[in-house]
C-alpha cells in the first residue's frame, strides 16, 4: 500500500487519477493531464509512477498511450481506499 | 491531504500511527517505535514528519515527549481517511 499512498500523495497525480475516474473510456496522457502546459517528460513520469504503483494500466493504441484506472484491482486489494482518498480531496 | 498521504506512505510511520491508535493514552517516542533497535534520530525524524502532517500531537512531560494521534482533527478534515488506510494495511 505504501506505493499507492506515495503515488497519490502528489496533487498532480491525484488529479490525473480523478480525471481518469471521471471517464468511462480510457484517456491519453495528454487528455488526462492536470495542466495543459505540463512538460511531456513530467507528465510521463507521473504516469509511470501511477503505473508502477498498480493504479493505472496503459495500453498502446497506434502512437497513443491509453490509460485507465485499475479500479477493480485496487478496490479488491484496498477496499474503499481510492474512493476515500478521492472523496477527501474534493 | 498530500502531507497526510506522504506521511502515511512510509510503512514505519504507518506502524507508529497504528501503535498510537491502539493506546488510549499518549505514548513516548520509544514506546511507539516500530522496531526496538531503530536509531533515535530516525525515530525523531518519523515523529517530526507525522507532526508536520498534522497527524500527531506531541507534548513534553518532564524529559519525555508524549505523542497522541490527532484523530478528531484528522477525521473532521478527511472523513474516514485514517480508518480506511489503517484498515487496508492490516
PDB file of C-alpha atoms in Angstrom:
ATOM      1  CA  UNK A   1       0.000   0.000   0.000  1.00  0.00           C
ATOM      2  CA  UNK A   2       2.962   2.344   0.550  1.00  0.00           C
ATOM      3  CA  UNK A   3       3.380   2.708  -3.224  1.00  0.00           C
ATOM      4  CA  UNK A   4      -0.281   3.586  -3.718  1.00  0.00           C
ATOM      5  CA  UNK A   5      -0.220   6.232  -0.972  1.00  0.00           C
ATOM      6  CA  UNK A   6       3.055   7.714  -2.216  1.00  0.00           C
ATOM      7  CA  UNK A   7       1.687   7.848  -5.763  1.00  0.00           C
ATOM      8  CA  UNK A   8      -1.480   9.616  -4.644  1.00  0.00           C
ATOM      9  CA  UNK A   9       0.367  11.950  -2.251  1.00  0.00           C
ATOM     10  CA  UNK A  10       1.275  14.124  -5.227  1.00  0.00           C
ATOM     11  CA  UNK A  11      -1.558  16.571  -6.032  1.00  0.00           C
ATOM     12  CA  UNK A  12      -0.897  16.383  -9.779  1.00  0.00           C
ATOM     13  CA  UNK A  13      -1.049  12.584  -9.799  1.00  0.00           C
ATOM     14  CA  UNK A  14      -4.210  12.647  -7.729  1.00  0.00           C
ATOM     15  CA  UNK A  15      -5.748  14.976 -10.300  1.00  0.00           C
ATOM     16  CA  UNK A  16      -4.748  12.609 -13.107  1.00  0.00           C
ATOM     17  CA  UNK A  17      -6.416   9.683 -11.315  1.00  0.00           C
ATOM     18  CA  UNK A  18      -9.544  11.763 -10.715  1.00  0.00           C
ATOM     19  CA  UNK A  19      -9.693  12.722 -14.396  1.00  0.00           C
ATOM     20  CA  UNK A  20      -9.346   9.096 -15.406  1.00  0.00           C
ATOM     21  CA  UNK A  21     -12.038   8.013 -12.939  1.00  0.00           C
ATOM     22  CA  UNK A  22     -14.485  10.549 -14.356  1.00  0.00           C
ATOM     23  CA  UNK A  23     -14.206   8.970 -17.808  1.00  0.00           C
ATOM     24  CA  UNK A  24     -15.805   5.710 -18.766  1.00  0.00           C
ATOM     25  CA  UNK A  25     -13.299   5.287 -21.533  1.00  0.00           C
ATOM     26  CA  UNK A  26      -9.501   5.235 -21.499  1.00  0.00           C
ATOM     27  CA  UNK A  27      -7.678   8.541 -21.863  1.00  0.00           C
ATOM     28  CA  UNK A  28      -4.428   9.511 -23.477  1.00  0.00           C
ATOM     29  CA  UNK A  29      -1.758  11.021 -21.239  1.00  0.00           C
ATOM     30  CA  UNK A  30      -2.456  14.418 -22.776  1.00  0.00           C
ATOM     31  CA  UNK A  31      -6.209  14.213 -22.203  1.00  0.00           C
ATOM     32  CA  UNK A  32      -5.689  13.303 -18.544  1.00  0.00           C
ATOM     33  CA  UNK A  33      -3.012  15.957 -17.956  1.00  0.00           C
ATOM     34  CA  UNK A  34      -3.789  18.096 -14.916  1.00  0.00           C
ATOM     35  CA  UNK A  35      -2.406  21.218 -16.635  1.00  0.00           C
ATOM     36  CA  UNK A  36      -2.341  21.733 -20.400  1.00  0.00           C
ATOM     37  CA  UNK A  37       1.166  23.210 -20.264  1.00  0.00           C
ATOM     38  CA  UNK A  38       2.806  20.434 -18.241  1.00  0.00           C
ATOM     39  CA  UNK A  39       6.077  19.228 -19.794  1.00  0.00           C
ATOM     40  CA  UNK A  40       5.714  15.920 -21.583  1.00  0.00           C
ATOM     41  CA  UNK A  41       8.537  14.374 -19.550  1.00  0.00           C
ATOM     42  CA  UNK A  42       6.928  15.445 -16.259  1.00  0.00           C
ATOM     43  CA  UNK A  43       3.626  14.011 -17.391  1.00  0.00           C
ATOM     44  CA  UNK A  44       5.244  10.731 -18.485  1.00  0.00           C
ATOM     45  CA  UNK A  45       6.958  10.495 -15.136  1.00  0.00           C
ATOM     46  CA  UNK A  46       3.671  10.911 -13.265  1.00  0.00           C
ATOM     47  CA  UNK A  47       2.050   8.222 -15.402  1.00  0.00           C
ATOM     48  CA  UNK A  48       4.984   5.893 -14.812  1.00  0.00           C
ATOM     49  CA  UNK A  49       4.719   6.284 -11.037  1.00  0.00           C
ATOM     50  CA  UNK A  50       0.964   5.655 -11.170  1.00  0.00           C
ATOM     51  CA  UNK A  51       1.542   2.577 -13.337  1.00  0.00           C
ATOM     52  CA  UNK A  52       4.278   1.206 -11.066  1.00  0.00           C
ATOM     53  CA  UNK A  53       2.022   1.669  -8.039  1.00  0.00           C
ATOM     54  CA  UNK A  54      -0.572  -0.505  -9.794  1.00  0.00           C
ATOM     55  CA  UNK A  55      -3.047   2.353 -10.009  1.00  0.00           C
ATOM     56  CA  UNK A  56      -3.340   2.587 -13.787  1.00  0.00           C
ATOM     57  CA  UNK A  57      -2.964   0.399 -16.797  1.00  0.00           C
ATOM     58  CA  UNK A  58      -1.552   1.716 -20.038  1.00  0.00           C
ATOM     59  CA  UNK A  59      -2.082   0.185 -23.430  1.00  0.00           C
ATOM     60  CA  UNK A  60      -0.655   1.374 -26.691  1.00  0.00           C
ATOM     61  CA  UNK A  61      -3.107   2.117 -29.459  1.00  0.00           C
ATOM     62  CA  UNK A  62      -1.275   3.282 -32.554  1.00  0.00           C
ATOM     63  CA  UNK A  63       1.025   6.073 -31.428  1.00  0.00           C
ATOM     64  CA  UNK A  64      -1.061   6.855 -28.375  1.00  0.00           C
ATOM     65  CA  UNK A  65      -0.883   5.517 -24.849  1.00  0.00           C
ATOM     66  CA  UNK A  66      -4.345   4.889 -23.453  1.00  0.00           C
ATOM     67  CA  UNK A  67      -4.724   4.912 -19.689  1.00  0.00           C
ATOM     68  CA  UNK A  68      -7.338   3.581 -17.349  1.00  0.00           C
ATOM     69  CA  UNK A  69      -7.531   3.297 -13.558  1.00  0.00           C
ATOM     70  CA  UNK A  70      -7.313  -0.324 -12.353  1.00  0.00           C
ATOM     71  CA  UNK A  71     -10.301   0.352 -10.140  1.00  0.00           C
ATOM     72  CA  UNK A  72     -11.409  -3.244  -9.598  1.00  0.00           C
ATOM     73  CA  UNK A  73      -7.900  -4.446  -8.722  1.00  0.00           C
ATOM     74  CA  UNK A  74      -7.269  -1.572  -6.334  1.00  0.00           C
ATOM     75  CA  UNK A  75     -10.660  -1.957  -4.663  1.00  0.00           C
ATOM     76  CA  UNK A  76     -10.085  -5.679  -4.214  1.00  0.00           C
ATOM     77  CA  UNK A  77      -6.697  -5.142  -2.574  1.00  0.00           C
ATOM     78  CA  UNK A  78      -7.509  -1.973  -0.650  1.00  0.00           C
ATOM     79  CA  UNK A  79     -11.239  -1.730  -0.003  1.00  0.00           C
ATOM     80  CA  UNK A  80     -12.596   1.816  -0.166  1.00  0.00           C
ATOM     81  CA  UNK A  81      -9.109   3.359  -0.217  1.00  0.00           C
ATOM     82  CA  UNK A  82      -9.307   5.001  -3.629  1.00  0.00           C
ATOM     83  CA  UNK A  83     -12.849   6.267  -3.107  1.00  0.00           C
ATOM     84  CA  UNK A  84     -11.992   7.682   0.327  1.00  0.00           C
ATOM     85  CA  UNK A  85      -8.861   9.468  -0.884  1.00  0.00           C
ATOM     86  CA  UNK A  86     -10.613  10.906  -3.950  1.00  0.00           C
ATOM     87  CA  UNK A  87     -13.568  11.926  -1.757  1.00  0.00           C
ATOM     88  CA  UNK A  88     -11.323  13.658   0.796  1.00  0.00           C
ATOM     89  CA  UNK A  89      -9.617  15.685  -1.905  1.00  0.00           C
ATOM     90  CA  UNK A  90     -12.835  17.326  -3.144  1.00  0.00           C
TER      91      UNK A  90
ATOM     92  CA  UNK B   1      -4.059  15.985   2.191  1.00  0.00           C
ATOM     93  CA  UNK B   2      -0.835  15.392   0.263  1.00  0.00           C
ATOM     94  CA  UNK B   3       1.148  15.718   3.507  1.00  0.00           C
ATOM     95  CA  UNK B   4      -1.017  13.168   5.293  1.00  0.00           C
ATOM     96  CA  UNK B   5      -0.716  10.626   2.466  1.00  0.00           C
ATOM     97  CA  UNK B   6       3.042  11.159   2.151  1.00  0.00           C
ATOM     98  CA  UNK B   7       3.454  10.750   5.908  1.00  0.00           C
ATOM     99  CA  UNK B   8       1.479   7.501   5.922  1.00  0.00           C
ATOM    100  CA  UNK B   9       3.140   6.187   2.760  1.00  0.00           C
ATOM    101  CA  UNK B  10       6.102   5.116   4.864  1.00  0.00           C
ATOM    102  CA  UNK B  11       5.484   1.681   6.439  1.00  0.00           C
ATOM    103  CA  UNK B  12       7.377   2.601   9.621  1.00  0.00           C
ATOM    104  CA  UNK B  13       5.351   5.760  10.129  1.00  0.00           C
ATOM    105  CA  UNK B  14       2.135   3.887   9.478  1.00  0.00           C
ATOM    106  CA  UNK B  15       3.147   1.396  12.172  1.00  0.00           C
ATOM    107  CA  UNK B  16       3.827   4.237  14.601  1.00  0.00           C
ATOM    108  CA  UNK B  17       0.365   5.686  13.959  1.00  0.00           C
ATOM    109  CA  UNK B  18      -1.216   2.269  14.395  1.00  0.00           C
ATOM    110  CA  UNK B  19       0.601   1.769  17.708  1.00  0.00           C
ATOM    111  CA  UNK B  20      -0.575   5.163  18.912  1.00  0.00           C
ATOM    112  CA  UNK B  21      -4.167   4.449  17.828  1.00  0.00           C
ATOM    113  CA  UNK B  22      -4.189   1.194  19.778  1.00  0.00           C
ATOM    114  CA  UNK B  23      -3.435   3.072  23.009  1.00  0.00           C
ATOM    115  CA  UNK B  24      -5.937   5.155  24.880  1.00  0.00           C
ATOM    116  CA  UNK B  25      -3.132   7.090  26.479  1.00  0.00           C
ATOM    117  CA  UNK B  26      -0.246   9.054  24.972  1.00  0.00           C
ATOM    118  CA  UNK B  27       2.958   7.207  24.207  1.00  0.00           C
ATOM    119  CA  UNK B  28       6.583   8.187  24.298  1.00  0.00           C
ATOM    120  CA  UNK B  29       8.508   8.006  21.025  1.00  0.00           C
ATOM    121  CA  UNK B  30      10.296   4.921  22.307  1.00  0.00           C
ATOM    122  CA  UNK B  31       7.089   3.138  23.280  1.00  0.00           C
ATOM    123  CA  UNK B  32       5.586   3.769  19.848  1.00  0.00           C
ATOM    124  CA  UNK B  33       8.741   2.789  17.948  1.00  0.00           C
ATOM    125  CA  UNK B  34       8.052   0.243  15.220  1.00  0.00           C
ATOM    126  CA  UNK B  35      11.369  -1.534  15.897  1.00  0.00           C
ATOM    127  CA  UNK B  36      13.168  -1.532  19.241  1.00  0.00           C
ATOM    128  CA  UNK B  37      16.551  -1.028  17.586  1.00  0.00           C
ATOM    129  CA  UNK B  38      15.611   1.948  15.420  1.00  0.00           C
ATOM    130  CA  UNK B  39      18.116   4.815  15.694  1.00  0.00           C
ATOM    131  CA  UNK B  40      16.853   7.649  17.855  1.00  0.00           C
ATOM    132  CA  UNK B  41      17.439  10.190  15.068  1.00  0.00           C
ATOM    133  CA  UNK B  42      15.459   8.093  12.570  1.00  0.00           C
ATOM    134  CA  UNK B  43      12.641   7.768  15.052  1.00  0.00           C
ATOM    135  CA  UNK B  44      12.650  11.513  15.792  1.00  0.00           C
ATOM    136  CA  UNK B  45      12.533  12.216  12.094  1.00  0.00           C
ATOM    137  CA  UNK B  46       9.469   9.977  11.627  1.00  0.00           C
ATOM    138  CA  UNK B  47       7.714  11.690  14.531  1.00  0.00           C
ATOM    139  CA  UNK B  48       8.558  15.111  13.098  1.00  0.00           C
ATOM    140  CA  UNK B  49       7.063  14.218   9.710  1.00  0.00           C
ATOM    141  CA  UNK B  50       3.913  12.862  11.390  1.00  0.00           C
ATOM    142  CA  UNK B  51       3.650  16.021  13.481  1.00  0.00           C
ATOM    143  CA  UNK B  52       4.157  18.334  10.486  1.00  0.00           C
ATOM    144  CA  UNK B  53       1.473  16.451   8.568  1.00  0.00           C
ATOM    145  CA  UNK B  54      -0.929  17.188  11.429  1.00  0.00           C
ATOM    146  CA  UNK B  55      -1.289  13.515  12.269  1.00  0.00           C
ATOM    147  CA  UNK B  56       0.087  13.573  15.790  1.00  0.00           C
ATOM    148  CA  UNK B  57       0.460  15.992  18.664  1.00  0.00           C
ATOM    149  CA  UNK B  58       3.488  15.932  20.911  1.00  0.00           C
ATOM    150  CA  UNK B  59       3.635  17.339  24.394  1.00  0.00           C
ATOM    151  CA  UNK B  60       6.610  17.411  26.683  1.00  0.00           C
ATOM    152  CA  UNK B  61       6.187  15.831  30.069  1.00  0.00           C
ATOM    153  CA  UNK B  62       9.394  16.109  32.048  1.00  0.00           C
ATOM    154  CA  UNK B  63      12.140  14.769  29.808  1.00  0.00           C
ATOM    155  CA  UNK B  64       9.735  12.704  27.740  1.00  0.00           C
ATOM    156  CA  UNK B  65       7.794  13.563  24.609  1.00  0.00           C
ATOM    157  CA  UNK B  66       4.281  12.204  24.781  1.00  0.00           C
ATOM    158  CA  UNK B  67       2.535  11.556  21.483  1.00  0.00           C
ATOM    159  CA  UNK B  68      -1.065  11.107  20.525  1.00  0.00           C
ATOM    160  CA  UNK B  69      -2.849  10.837  17.168  1.00  0.00           C
ATOM    161  CA  UNK B  70      -4.993  13.901  16.396  1.00  0.00           C
ATOM    162  CA  UNK B  71      -7.809  11.574  15.476  1.00  0.00           C
ATOM    163  CA  UNK B  72     -10.712  14.016  15.834  1.00  0.00           C
ATOM    164  CA  UNK B  73      -8.969  16.735  13.791  1.00  0.00           C
ATOM    165  CA  UNK B  74      -7.953  14.328  11.032  1.00  0.00           C
ATOM    166  CA  UNK B  75     -11.404  12.749  10.880  1.00  0.00           C
ATOM    167  CA  UNK B  76     -13.042  16.173  10.671  1.00  0.00           C
ATOM    168  CA  UNK B  77     -10.808  17.252   7.790  1.00  0.00           C
ATOM    169  CA  UNK B  78     -10.580  13.923   5.976  1.00  0.00           C
ATOM    170  CA  UNK B  79     -13.578  11.756   6.830  1.00  0.00           C
ATOM    171  CA  UNK B  80     -12.748   8.055   7.121  1.00  0.00           C
ATOM    172  CA  UNK B  81      -9.274   8.502   5.610  1.00  0.00           C
ATOM    173  CA  UNK B  82      -7.258   7.374   8.620  1.00  0.00           C
ATOM    174  CA  UNK B  83      -9.546   4.447   9.393  1.00  0.00           C
ATOM    175  CA  UNK B  84      -9.516   3.284   5.762  1.00  0.00           C
ATOM    176  CA  UNK B  85      -5.728   3.472   5.428  1.00  0.00           C
ATOM    177  CA  UNK B  86      -5.155   1.699   8.748  1.00  0.00           C
ATOM    178  CA  UNK B  87      -7.750  -0.922   7.806  1.00  0.00           C
ATOM    179  CA  UNK B  88      -6.158  -1.540   4.394  1.00  0.00           C
ATOM    180  CA  UNK B  89      -2.767  -2.110   5.960  1.00  0.00           C
ATOM    181  CA  UNK B  90      -3.928  -4.977   8.176  1.00  0.00           C
TER     182      UNK B  90
END
